[in-house]
CSV table of C-alpha atoms and ligand atoms in Angstrom, one decimal:
chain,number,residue,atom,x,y,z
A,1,UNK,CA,-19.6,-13.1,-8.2
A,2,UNK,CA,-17.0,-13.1,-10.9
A,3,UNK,CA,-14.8,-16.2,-11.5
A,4,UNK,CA,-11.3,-15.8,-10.3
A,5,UNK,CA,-8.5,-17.7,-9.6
A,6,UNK,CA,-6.4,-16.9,-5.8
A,7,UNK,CA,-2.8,-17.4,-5.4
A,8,UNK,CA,-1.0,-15.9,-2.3
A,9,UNK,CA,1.8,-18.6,-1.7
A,10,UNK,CA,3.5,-16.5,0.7
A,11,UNK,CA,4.7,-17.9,3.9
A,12,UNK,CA,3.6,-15.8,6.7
A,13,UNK,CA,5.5,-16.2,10.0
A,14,UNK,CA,3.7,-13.5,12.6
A,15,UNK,CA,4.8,-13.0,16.2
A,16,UNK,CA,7.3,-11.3,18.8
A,17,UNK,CA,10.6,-12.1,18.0
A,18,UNK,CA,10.0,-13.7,15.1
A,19,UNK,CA,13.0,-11.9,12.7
A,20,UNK,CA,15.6,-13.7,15.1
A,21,UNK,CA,14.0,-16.8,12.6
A,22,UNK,CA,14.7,-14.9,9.2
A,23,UNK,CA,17.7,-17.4,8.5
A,24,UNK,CA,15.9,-20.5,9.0
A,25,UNK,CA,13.6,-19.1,6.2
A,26,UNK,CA,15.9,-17.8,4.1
A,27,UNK,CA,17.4,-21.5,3.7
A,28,UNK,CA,14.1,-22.9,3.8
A,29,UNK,CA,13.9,-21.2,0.6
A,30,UNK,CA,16.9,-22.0,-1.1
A,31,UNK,CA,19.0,-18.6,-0.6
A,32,UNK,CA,22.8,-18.9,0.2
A,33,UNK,CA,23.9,-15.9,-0.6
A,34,UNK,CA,21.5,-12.7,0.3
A,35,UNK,CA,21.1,-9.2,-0.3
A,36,UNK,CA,19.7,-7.3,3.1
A,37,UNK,CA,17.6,-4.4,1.1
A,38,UNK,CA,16.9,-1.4,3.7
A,39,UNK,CA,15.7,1.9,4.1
A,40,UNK,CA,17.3,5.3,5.4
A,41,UNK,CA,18.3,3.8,9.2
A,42,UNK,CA,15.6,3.1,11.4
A,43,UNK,CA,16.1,-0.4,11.2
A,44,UNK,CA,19.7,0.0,12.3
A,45,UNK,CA,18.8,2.3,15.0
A,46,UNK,CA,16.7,-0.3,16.6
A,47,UNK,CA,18.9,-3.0,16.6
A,48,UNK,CA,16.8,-5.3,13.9
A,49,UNK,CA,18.9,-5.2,11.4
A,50,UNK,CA,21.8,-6.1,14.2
A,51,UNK,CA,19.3,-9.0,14.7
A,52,UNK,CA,18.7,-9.9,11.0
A,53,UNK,CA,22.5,-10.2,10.7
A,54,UNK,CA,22.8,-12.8,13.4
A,55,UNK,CA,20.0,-14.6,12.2
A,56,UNK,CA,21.8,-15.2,9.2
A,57,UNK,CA,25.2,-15.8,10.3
A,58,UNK,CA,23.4,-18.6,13.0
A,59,UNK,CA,22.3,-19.6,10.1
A,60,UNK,CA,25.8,-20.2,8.1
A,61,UNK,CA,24.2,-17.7,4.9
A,62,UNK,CA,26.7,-15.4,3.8
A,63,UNK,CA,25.2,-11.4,3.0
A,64,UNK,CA,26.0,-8.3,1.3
A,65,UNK,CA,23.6,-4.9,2.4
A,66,UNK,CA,22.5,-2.2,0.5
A,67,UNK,CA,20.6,0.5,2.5
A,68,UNK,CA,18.8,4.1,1.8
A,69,UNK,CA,15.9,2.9,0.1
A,70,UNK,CA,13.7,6.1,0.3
A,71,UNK,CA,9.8,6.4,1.0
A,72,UNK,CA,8.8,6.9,-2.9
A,73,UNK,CA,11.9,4.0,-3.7
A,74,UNK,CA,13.9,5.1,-6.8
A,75,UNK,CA,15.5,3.4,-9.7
A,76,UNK,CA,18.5,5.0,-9.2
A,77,UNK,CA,19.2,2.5,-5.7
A,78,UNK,CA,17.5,-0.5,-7.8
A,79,UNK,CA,20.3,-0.1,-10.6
A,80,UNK,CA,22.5,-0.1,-8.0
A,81,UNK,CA,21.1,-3.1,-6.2
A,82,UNK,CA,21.1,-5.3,-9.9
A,83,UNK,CA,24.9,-4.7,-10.5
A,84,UNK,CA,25.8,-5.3,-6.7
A,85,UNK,CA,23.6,-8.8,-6.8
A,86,UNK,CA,25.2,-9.5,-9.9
A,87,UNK,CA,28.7,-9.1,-9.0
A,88,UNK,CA,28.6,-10.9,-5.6
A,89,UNK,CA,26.5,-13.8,-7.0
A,90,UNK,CA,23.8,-13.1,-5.0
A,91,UNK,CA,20.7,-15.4,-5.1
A,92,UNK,CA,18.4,-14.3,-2.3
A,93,UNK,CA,17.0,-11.0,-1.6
A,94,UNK,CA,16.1,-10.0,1.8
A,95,UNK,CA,14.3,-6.7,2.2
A,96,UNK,CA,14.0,-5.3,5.9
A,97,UNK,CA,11.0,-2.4,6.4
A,98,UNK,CA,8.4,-1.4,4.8
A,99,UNK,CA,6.7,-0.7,1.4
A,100,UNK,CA,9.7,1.3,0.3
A,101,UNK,CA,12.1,-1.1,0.7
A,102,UNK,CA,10.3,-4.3,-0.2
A,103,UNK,CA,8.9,-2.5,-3.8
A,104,UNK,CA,12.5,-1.8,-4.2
A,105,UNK,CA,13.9,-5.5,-3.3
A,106,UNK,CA,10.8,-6.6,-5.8
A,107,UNK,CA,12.5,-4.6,-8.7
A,108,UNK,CA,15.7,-5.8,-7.5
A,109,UNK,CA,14.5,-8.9,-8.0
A,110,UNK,CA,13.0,-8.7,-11.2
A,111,UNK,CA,15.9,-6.9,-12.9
A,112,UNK,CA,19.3,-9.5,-12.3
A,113,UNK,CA,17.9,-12.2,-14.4
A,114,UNK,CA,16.7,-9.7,-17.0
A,115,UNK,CA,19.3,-8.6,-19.9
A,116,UNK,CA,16.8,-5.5,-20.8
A,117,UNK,CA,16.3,-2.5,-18.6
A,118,UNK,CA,14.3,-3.5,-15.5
A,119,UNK,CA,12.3,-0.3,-16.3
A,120,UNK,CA,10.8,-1.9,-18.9
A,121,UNK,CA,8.7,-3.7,-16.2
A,122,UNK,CA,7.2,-0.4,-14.9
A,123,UNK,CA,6.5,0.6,-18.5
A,124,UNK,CA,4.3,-2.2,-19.1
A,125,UNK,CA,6.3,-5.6,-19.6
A,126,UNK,CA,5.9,-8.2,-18.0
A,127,UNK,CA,7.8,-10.3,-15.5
A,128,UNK,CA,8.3,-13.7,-16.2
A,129,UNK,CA,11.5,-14.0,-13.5
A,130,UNK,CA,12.7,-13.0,-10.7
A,131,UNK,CA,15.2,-13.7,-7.2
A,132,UNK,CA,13.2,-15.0,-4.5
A,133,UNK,CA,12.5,-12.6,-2.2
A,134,UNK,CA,11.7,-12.6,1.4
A,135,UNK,CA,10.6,-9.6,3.6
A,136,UNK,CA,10.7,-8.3,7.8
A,137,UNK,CA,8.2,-5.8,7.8
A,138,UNK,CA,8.3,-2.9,10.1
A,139,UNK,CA,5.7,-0.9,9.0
A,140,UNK,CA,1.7,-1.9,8.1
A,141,UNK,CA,0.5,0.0,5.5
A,142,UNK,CA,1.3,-0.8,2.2
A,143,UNK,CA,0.9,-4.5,2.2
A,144,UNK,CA,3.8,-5.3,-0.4
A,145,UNK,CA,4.7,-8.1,2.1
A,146,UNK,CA,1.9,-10.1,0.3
A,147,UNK,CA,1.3,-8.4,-2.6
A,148,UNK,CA,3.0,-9.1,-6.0
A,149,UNK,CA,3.0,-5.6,-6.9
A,150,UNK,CA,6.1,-2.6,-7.1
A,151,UNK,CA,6.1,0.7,-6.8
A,152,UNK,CA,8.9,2.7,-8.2
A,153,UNK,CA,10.0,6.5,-9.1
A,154,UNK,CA,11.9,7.2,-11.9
A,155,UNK,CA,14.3,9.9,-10.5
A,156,UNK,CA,14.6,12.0,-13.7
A,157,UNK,CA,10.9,13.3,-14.4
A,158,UNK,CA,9.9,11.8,-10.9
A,159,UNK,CA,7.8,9.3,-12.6
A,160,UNK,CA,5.7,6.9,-10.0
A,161,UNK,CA,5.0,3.6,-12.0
A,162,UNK,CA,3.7,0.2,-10.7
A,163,UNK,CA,4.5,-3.3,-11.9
A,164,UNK,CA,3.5,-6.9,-10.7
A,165,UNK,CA,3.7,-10.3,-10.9
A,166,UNK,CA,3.2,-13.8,-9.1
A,167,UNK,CA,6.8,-14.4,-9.2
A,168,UNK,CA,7.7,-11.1,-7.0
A,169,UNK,CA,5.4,-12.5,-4.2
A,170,UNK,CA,8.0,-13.0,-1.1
A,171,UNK,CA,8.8,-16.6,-0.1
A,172,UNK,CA,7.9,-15.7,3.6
A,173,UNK,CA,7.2,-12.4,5.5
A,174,UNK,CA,7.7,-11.7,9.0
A,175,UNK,CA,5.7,-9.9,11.1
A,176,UNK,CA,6.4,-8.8,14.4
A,177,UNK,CA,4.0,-6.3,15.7
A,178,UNK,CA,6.6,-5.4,18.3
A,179,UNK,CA,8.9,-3.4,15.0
A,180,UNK,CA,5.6,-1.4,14.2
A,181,UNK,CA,6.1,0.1,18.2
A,182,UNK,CA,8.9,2.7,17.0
A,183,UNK,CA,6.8,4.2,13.7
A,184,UNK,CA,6.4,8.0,14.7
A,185,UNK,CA,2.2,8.8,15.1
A,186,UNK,CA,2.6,10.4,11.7
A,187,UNK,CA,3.9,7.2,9.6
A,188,UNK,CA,1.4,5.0,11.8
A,189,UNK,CA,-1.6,7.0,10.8
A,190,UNK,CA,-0.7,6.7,6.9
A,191,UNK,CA,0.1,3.1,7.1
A,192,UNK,CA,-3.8,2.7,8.3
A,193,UNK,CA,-5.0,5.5,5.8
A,194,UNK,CA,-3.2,3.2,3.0
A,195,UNK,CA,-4.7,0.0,4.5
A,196,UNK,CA,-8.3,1.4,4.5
A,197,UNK,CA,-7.6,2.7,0.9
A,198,UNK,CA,-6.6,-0.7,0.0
A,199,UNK,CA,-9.9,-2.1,1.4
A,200,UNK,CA,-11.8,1.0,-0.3
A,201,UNK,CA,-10.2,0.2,-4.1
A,202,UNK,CA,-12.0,-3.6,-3.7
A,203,UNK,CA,-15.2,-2.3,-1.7
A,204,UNK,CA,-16.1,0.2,-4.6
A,205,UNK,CA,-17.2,-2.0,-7.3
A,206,UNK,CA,-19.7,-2.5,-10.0
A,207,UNK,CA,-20.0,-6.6,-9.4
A,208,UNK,CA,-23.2,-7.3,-7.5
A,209,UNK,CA,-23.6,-10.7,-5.1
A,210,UNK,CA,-20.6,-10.1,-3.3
A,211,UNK,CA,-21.9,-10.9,0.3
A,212,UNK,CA,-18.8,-12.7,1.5
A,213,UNK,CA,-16.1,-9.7,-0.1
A,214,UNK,CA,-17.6,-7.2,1.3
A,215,UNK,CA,-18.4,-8.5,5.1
A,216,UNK,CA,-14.7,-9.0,4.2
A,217,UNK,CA,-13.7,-5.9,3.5
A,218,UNK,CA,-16.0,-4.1,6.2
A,219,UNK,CA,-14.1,-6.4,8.9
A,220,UNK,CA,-11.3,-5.1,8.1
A,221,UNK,CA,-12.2,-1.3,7.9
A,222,UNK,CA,-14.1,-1.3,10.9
A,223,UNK,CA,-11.0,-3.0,12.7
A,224,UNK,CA,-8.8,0.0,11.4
A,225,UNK,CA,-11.8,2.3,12.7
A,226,UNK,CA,-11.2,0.8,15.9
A,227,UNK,CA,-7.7,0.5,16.5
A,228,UNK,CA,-5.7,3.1,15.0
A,229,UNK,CA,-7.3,5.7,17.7
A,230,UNK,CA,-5.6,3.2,20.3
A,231,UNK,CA,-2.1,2.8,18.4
A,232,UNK,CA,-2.1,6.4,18.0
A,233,UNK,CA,-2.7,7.7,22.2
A,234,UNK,CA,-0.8,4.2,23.1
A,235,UNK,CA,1.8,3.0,20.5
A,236,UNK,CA,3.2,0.5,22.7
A,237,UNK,CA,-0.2,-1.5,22.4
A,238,UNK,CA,0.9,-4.3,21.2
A,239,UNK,CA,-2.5,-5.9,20.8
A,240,UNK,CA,-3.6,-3.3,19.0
A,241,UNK,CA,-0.4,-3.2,16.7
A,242,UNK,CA,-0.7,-6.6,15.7
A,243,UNK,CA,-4.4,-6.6,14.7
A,244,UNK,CA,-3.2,-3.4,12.4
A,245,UNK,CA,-0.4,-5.3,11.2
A,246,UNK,CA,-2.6,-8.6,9.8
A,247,UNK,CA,-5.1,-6.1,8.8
A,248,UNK,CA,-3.0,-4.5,6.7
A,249,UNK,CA,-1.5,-7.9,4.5
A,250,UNK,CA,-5.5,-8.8,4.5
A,251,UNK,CA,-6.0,-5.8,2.9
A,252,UNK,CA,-3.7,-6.1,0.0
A,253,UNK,CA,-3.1,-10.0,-0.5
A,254,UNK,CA,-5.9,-10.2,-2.6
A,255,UNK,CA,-8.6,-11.9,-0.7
A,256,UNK,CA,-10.9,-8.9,-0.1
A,257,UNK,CA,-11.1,-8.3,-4.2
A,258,UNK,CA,-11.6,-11.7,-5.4
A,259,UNK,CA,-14.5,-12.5,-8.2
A,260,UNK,CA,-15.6,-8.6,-8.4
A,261,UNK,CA,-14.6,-5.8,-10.5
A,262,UNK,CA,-11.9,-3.1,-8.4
A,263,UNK,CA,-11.4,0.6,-9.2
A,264,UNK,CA,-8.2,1.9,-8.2
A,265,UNK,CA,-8.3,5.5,-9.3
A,266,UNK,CA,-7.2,7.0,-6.1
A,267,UNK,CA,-4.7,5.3,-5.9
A,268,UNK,CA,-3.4,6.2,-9.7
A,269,UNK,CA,-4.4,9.9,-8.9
A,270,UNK,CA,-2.4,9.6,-5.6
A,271,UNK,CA,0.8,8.6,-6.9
A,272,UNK,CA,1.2,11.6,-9.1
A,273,UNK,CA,1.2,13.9,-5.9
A,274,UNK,CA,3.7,11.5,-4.6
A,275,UNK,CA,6.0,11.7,-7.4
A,276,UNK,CA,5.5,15.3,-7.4
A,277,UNK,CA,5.3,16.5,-3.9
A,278,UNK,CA,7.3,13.3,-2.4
A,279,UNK,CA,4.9,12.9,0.4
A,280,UNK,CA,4.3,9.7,2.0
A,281,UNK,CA,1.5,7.9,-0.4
A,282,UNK,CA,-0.9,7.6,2.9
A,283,UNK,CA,-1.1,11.0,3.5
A,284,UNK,CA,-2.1,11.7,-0.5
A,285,UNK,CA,-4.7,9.4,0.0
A,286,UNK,CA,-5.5,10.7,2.8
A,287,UNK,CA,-6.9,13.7,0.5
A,288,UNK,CA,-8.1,12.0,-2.6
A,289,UNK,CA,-9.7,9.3,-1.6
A,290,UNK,CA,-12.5,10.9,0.7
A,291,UNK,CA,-12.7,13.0,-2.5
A,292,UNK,CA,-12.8,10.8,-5.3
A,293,UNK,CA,-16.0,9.5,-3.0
A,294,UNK,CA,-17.7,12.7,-3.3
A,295,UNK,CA,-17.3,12.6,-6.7
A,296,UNK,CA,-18.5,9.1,-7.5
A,297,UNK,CA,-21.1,8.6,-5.2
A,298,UNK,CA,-24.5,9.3,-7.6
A,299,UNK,CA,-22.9,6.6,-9.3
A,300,UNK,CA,-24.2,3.6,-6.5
A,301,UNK,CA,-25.6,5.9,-3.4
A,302,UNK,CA,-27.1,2.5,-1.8
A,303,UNK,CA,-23.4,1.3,-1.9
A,304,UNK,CA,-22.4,4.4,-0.4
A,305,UNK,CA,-24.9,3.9,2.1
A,306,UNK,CA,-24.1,0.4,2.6
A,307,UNK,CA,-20.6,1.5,3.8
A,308,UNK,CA,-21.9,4.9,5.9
A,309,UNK,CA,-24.3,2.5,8.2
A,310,UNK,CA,-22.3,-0.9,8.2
A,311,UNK,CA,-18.6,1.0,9.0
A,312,UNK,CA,-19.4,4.4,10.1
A,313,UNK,CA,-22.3,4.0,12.0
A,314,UNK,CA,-25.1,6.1,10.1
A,315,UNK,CA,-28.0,5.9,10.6
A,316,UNK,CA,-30.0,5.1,7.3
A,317,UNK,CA,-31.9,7.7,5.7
A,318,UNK,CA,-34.5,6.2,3.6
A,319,UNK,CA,-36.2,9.4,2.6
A,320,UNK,CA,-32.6,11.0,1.4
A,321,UNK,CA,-30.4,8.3,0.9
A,322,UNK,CA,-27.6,10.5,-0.5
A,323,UNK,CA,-27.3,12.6,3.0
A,324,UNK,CA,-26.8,8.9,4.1
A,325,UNK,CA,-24.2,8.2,1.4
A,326,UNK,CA,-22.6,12.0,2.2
A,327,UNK,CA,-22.7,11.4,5.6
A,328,UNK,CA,-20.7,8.1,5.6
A,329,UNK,CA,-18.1,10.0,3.0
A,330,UNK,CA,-17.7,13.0,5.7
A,331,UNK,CA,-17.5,11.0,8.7
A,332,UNK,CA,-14.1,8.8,6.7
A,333,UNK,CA,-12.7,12.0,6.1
A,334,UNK,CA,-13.0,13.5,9.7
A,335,UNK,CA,-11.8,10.1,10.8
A,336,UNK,CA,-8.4,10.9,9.3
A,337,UNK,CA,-8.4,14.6,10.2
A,338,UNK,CA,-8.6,12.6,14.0
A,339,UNK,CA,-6.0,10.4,13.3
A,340,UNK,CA,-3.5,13.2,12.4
A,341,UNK,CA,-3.9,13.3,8.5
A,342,UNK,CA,-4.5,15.9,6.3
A,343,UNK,CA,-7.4,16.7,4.4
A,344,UNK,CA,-6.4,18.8,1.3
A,345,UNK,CA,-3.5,20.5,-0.5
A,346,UNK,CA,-2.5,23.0,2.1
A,347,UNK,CA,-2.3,20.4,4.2
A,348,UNK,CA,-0.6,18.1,2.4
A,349,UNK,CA,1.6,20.6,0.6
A,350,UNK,CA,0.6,20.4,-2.9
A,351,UNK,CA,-0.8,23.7,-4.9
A,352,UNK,CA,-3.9,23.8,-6.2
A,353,UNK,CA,-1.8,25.1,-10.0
A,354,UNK,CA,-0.2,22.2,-10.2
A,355,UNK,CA,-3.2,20.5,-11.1
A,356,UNK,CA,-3.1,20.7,-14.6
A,357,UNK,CA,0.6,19.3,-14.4
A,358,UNK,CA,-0.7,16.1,-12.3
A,359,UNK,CA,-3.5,15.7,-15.1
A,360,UNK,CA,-1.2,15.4,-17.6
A,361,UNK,CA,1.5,13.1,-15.7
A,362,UNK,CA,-1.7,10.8,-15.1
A,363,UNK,CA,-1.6,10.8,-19.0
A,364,UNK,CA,-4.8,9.4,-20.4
A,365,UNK,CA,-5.4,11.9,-22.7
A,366,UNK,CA,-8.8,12.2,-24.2
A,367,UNK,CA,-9.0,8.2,-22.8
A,368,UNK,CA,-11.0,7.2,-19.5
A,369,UNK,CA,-9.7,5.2,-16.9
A,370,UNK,CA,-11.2,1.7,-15.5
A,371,UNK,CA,-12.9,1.3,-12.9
A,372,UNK,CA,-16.2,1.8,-10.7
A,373,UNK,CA,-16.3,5.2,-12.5
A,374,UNK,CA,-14.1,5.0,-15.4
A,375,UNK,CA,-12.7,8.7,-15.3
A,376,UNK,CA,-11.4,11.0,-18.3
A,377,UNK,CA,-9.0,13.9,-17.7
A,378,UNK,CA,-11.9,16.4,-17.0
A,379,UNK,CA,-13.3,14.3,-14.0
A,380,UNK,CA,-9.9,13.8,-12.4
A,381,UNK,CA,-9.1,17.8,-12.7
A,382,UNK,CA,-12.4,18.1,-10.9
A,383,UNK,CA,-11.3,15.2,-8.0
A,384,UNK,CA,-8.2,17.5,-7.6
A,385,UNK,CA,-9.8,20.3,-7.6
A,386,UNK,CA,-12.5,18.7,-4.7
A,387,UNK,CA,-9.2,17.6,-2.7
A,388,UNK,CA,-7.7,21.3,-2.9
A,389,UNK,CA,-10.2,22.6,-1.0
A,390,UNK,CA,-11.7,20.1,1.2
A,391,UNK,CA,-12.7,20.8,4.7
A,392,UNK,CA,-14.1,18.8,7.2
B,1,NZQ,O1,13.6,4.4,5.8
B,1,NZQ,P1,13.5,4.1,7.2
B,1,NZQ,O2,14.5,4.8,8.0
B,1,NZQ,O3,13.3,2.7,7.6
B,1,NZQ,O4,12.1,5.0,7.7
B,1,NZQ,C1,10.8,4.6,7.2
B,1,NZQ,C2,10.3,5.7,6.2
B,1,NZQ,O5,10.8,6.9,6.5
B,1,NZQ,C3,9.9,4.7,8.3
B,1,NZQ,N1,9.8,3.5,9.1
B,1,NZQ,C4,9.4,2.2,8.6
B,1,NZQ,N2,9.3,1.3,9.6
B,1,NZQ,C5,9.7,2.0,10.7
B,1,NZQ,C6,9.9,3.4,10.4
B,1,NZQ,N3,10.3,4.3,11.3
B,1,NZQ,C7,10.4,3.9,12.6
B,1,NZQ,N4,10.1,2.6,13.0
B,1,NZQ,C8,9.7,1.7,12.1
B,1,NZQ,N5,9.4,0.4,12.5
B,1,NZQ,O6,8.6,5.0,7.7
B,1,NZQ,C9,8.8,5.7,6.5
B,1,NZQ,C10,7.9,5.1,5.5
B,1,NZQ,O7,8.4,3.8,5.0
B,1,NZQ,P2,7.9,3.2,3.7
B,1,NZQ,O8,8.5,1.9,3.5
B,1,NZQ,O9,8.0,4.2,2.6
B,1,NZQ,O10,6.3,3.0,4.0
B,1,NZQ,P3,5.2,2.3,3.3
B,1,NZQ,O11,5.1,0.9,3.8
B,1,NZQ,O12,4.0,3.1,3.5
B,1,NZQ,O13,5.5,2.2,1.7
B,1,NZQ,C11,5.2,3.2,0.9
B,1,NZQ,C12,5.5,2.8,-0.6
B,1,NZQ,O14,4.8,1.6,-1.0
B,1,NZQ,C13,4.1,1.9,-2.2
B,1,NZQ,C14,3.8,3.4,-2.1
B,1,NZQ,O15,3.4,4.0,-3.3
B,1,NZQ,C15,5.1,3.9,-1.5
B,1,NZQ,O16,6.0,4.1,-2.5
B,1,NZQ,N6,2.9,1.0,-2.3
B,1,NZQ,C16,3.2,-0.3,-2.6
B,1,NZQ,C17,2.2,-1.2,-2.8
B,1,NZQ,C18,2.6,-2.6,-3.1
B,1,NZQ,N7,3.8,-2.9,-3.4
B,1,NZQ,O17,1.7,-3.5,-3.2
B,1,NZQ,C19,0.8,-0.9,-2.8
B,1,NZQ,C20,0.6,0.4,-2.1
B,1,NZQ,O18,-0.7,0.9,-2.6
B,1,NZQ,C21,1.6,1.5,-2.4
B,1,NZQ,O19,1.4,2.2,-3.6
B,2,ZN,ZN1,-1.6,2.0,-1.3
């Protein structure tokens, strides 16, 4: 195991009902004047934001709103969301959904008490500053509600870039498995396709003596094995809903990574089909990852086989270990065909000639990437290629 250093100060209030508490937390934190950060009306059409606003107003904390954060956030709303902050002296940002809306609250964040372009902090800066945030989650997938990381699109060139810091990690997050209930099957299924991915990006690593990380991590995809089938023929299951919903902020807080070396390749090669395509960043993994696996997997096949017995069930083949390792890989992949994903670029949307264009967005060059495998241009015009035609 590596040495490491874990900081997830977040306060995590979980629970039915708990958003009619957001105010209490908000002041707990210092905010008297918030921003409500949401996306294109769910949360209005449910009455939560109706909820939010009491909560604050109970509360005495004055708020301005800025909605239509879109899956894929872009800059365009977080330019928008700096000037608005600055001009109504706002000092606490509140962001109400999901991964969208809380990358985009993050950026918010970072940008008012920075005199640069808050771009600069998706271009490589970093962020020494930012609002306090807080965050009521309606959707588990992306984990942003304990994460110090942002996602954001540059609208002209549809660029996807990520940033992070400590200081973007929300004061508190609520979670009330009760606001997942309303997701359509579709969103569900990507939120738990992003939250396996998450786990995936830790589990694939070249760090050895990692017992307690990767019982961890296998936890927490076996849960998702077991639970999104339920959420997905019963999406009322509360029980079910809620173990998604913790699973999900395990998954990206940190914890599962610590002390070993992480990959996150698919997740780098998925965001140029996002950018691209637009698609919901679940769904694109949904097609590389299974794919990225089948092209890395001669690099560790007893890893491989480690997760195709311990989380898919295998049985081990110790005469051909790589039908085990193959095996585990197809049986992920079918998984999310059953949950209601797709598998490959007609499914997903994206043309198989636009692959050289998504190489080049990557934009490493003649460079390699990081990770388990590092990659270079070639291999990730192959993983493309793989998740064009994939078939279960
Ligand atoms: O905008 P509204 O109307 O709220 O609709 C949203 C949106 O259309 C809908 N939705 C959310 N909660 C709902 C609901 N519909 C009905 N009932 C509810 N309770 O779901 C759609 C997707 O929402 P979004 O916020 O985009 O989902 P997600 O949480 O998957 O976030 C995706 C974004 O997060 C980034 C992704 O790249 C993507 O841009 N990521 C952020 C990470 C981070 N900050 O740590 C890590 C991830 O790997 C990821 O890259
Ligand atoms: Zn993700």
């Amino acid at each position: 195991m590596d040495n490491f250093n874990f900081y997830s100060p977040t306060e995590f209030v979980f629970g039915k009902d708990r958003e009619s508490e957001c105010g209490e937390y908000v002041k707990k934190y210092g905010g008297s004047k918030v921003l409500i950060h949401y996306g294109g009306g769910s949360a209005e059409r449910s009455g939560l934001l109706g909820r939010v606003r009491e909560s604050l107003n109970k509360s005495g904390i004055s708020f301005v709103e800025l909605g239509g954060v879109k899956p894929n956030p872009r800059d365009t709303l977080v330019y928008k969301g700096i000037d608005l902050c600055r001009s109504e002296g706002v000092d606490f940002i509140l962001a109400v959904g999901g991964g969208s809306s809380i990358d985009s609250a993050k950026a918010i964040a970072a940008g008012v008490p920075y005199d640069g372009d808050f771009w600069d902090f998706y271009s490589g800066k970093s962020i020494e500053k930012a609002l306090p945030i807080g965050v009521v989650l309606t959707i588990a997938a992306a984990g942003s509600e304990g994460s110090g990381d942002s996602v954001i699109t540059k609208e002209d060139g549809m660029l996807k870039r990520g940033a992070g810091s400590d200081v973007l990690r929300s004061k508190f997050s609520i979670l009330n498995p009760a606001l997942t209930q309303t997701l359509p099957a579709y969103q569900t299924a990507c939120g738990a396709t992003d939250i396996m991915a998450h786990v995936f990006e830790r589990y694939f690593t070249n760090t050895t003596e990692v017992e307690i990380t990767d019982r961890l991590c296998e936890a927490v995809l076996i849960t998702m094995v077991k639970e999104t089938p339920r959420v997905i023929a019963d999406p009322d299951n509360y029980d079910a809903r809620a173990n998604i919903m913790w699973a999900g902020m395990v998954a990206h807080n940190g914890l599962v990574g610590v002390g070993r070396s992480q990959d996150w390749n698919s997740h780098g090669i998925e965001h140029e089909l996002s950018a691209l395509y637009d698609c919901a960043h679940g769904a694109g993994l949904a097609v590389i990852m299974p794919s990225w696996m089948e092209f890395v997997y001669k690099h560790n096949v007893m890893r491989f086989c480690q997760m195709a017995t311990r989380v898919f069930g295998c049985q081990m083949n110790f005469e051909n270990p790589e039908a085990t390792a193959l095996e585990g890989i197809r049986r992920f992949r079918s998984f999310l065909h059953s949950i209601g994903m797709p598998i490959n670029f007609a499914e997903l949307g994206a043309k198989e000639e636009d692959i050289p264009a998504l190489v080049e967005k990557f934009g490493i060059g003649s460079g390699r990437t990081g990770g388990f495998v590092a990659l270079s241009a070639e291999d990730i015009t192959e993983i493309y290629k793989i998740a064009a035609k994939a078939s279960l």
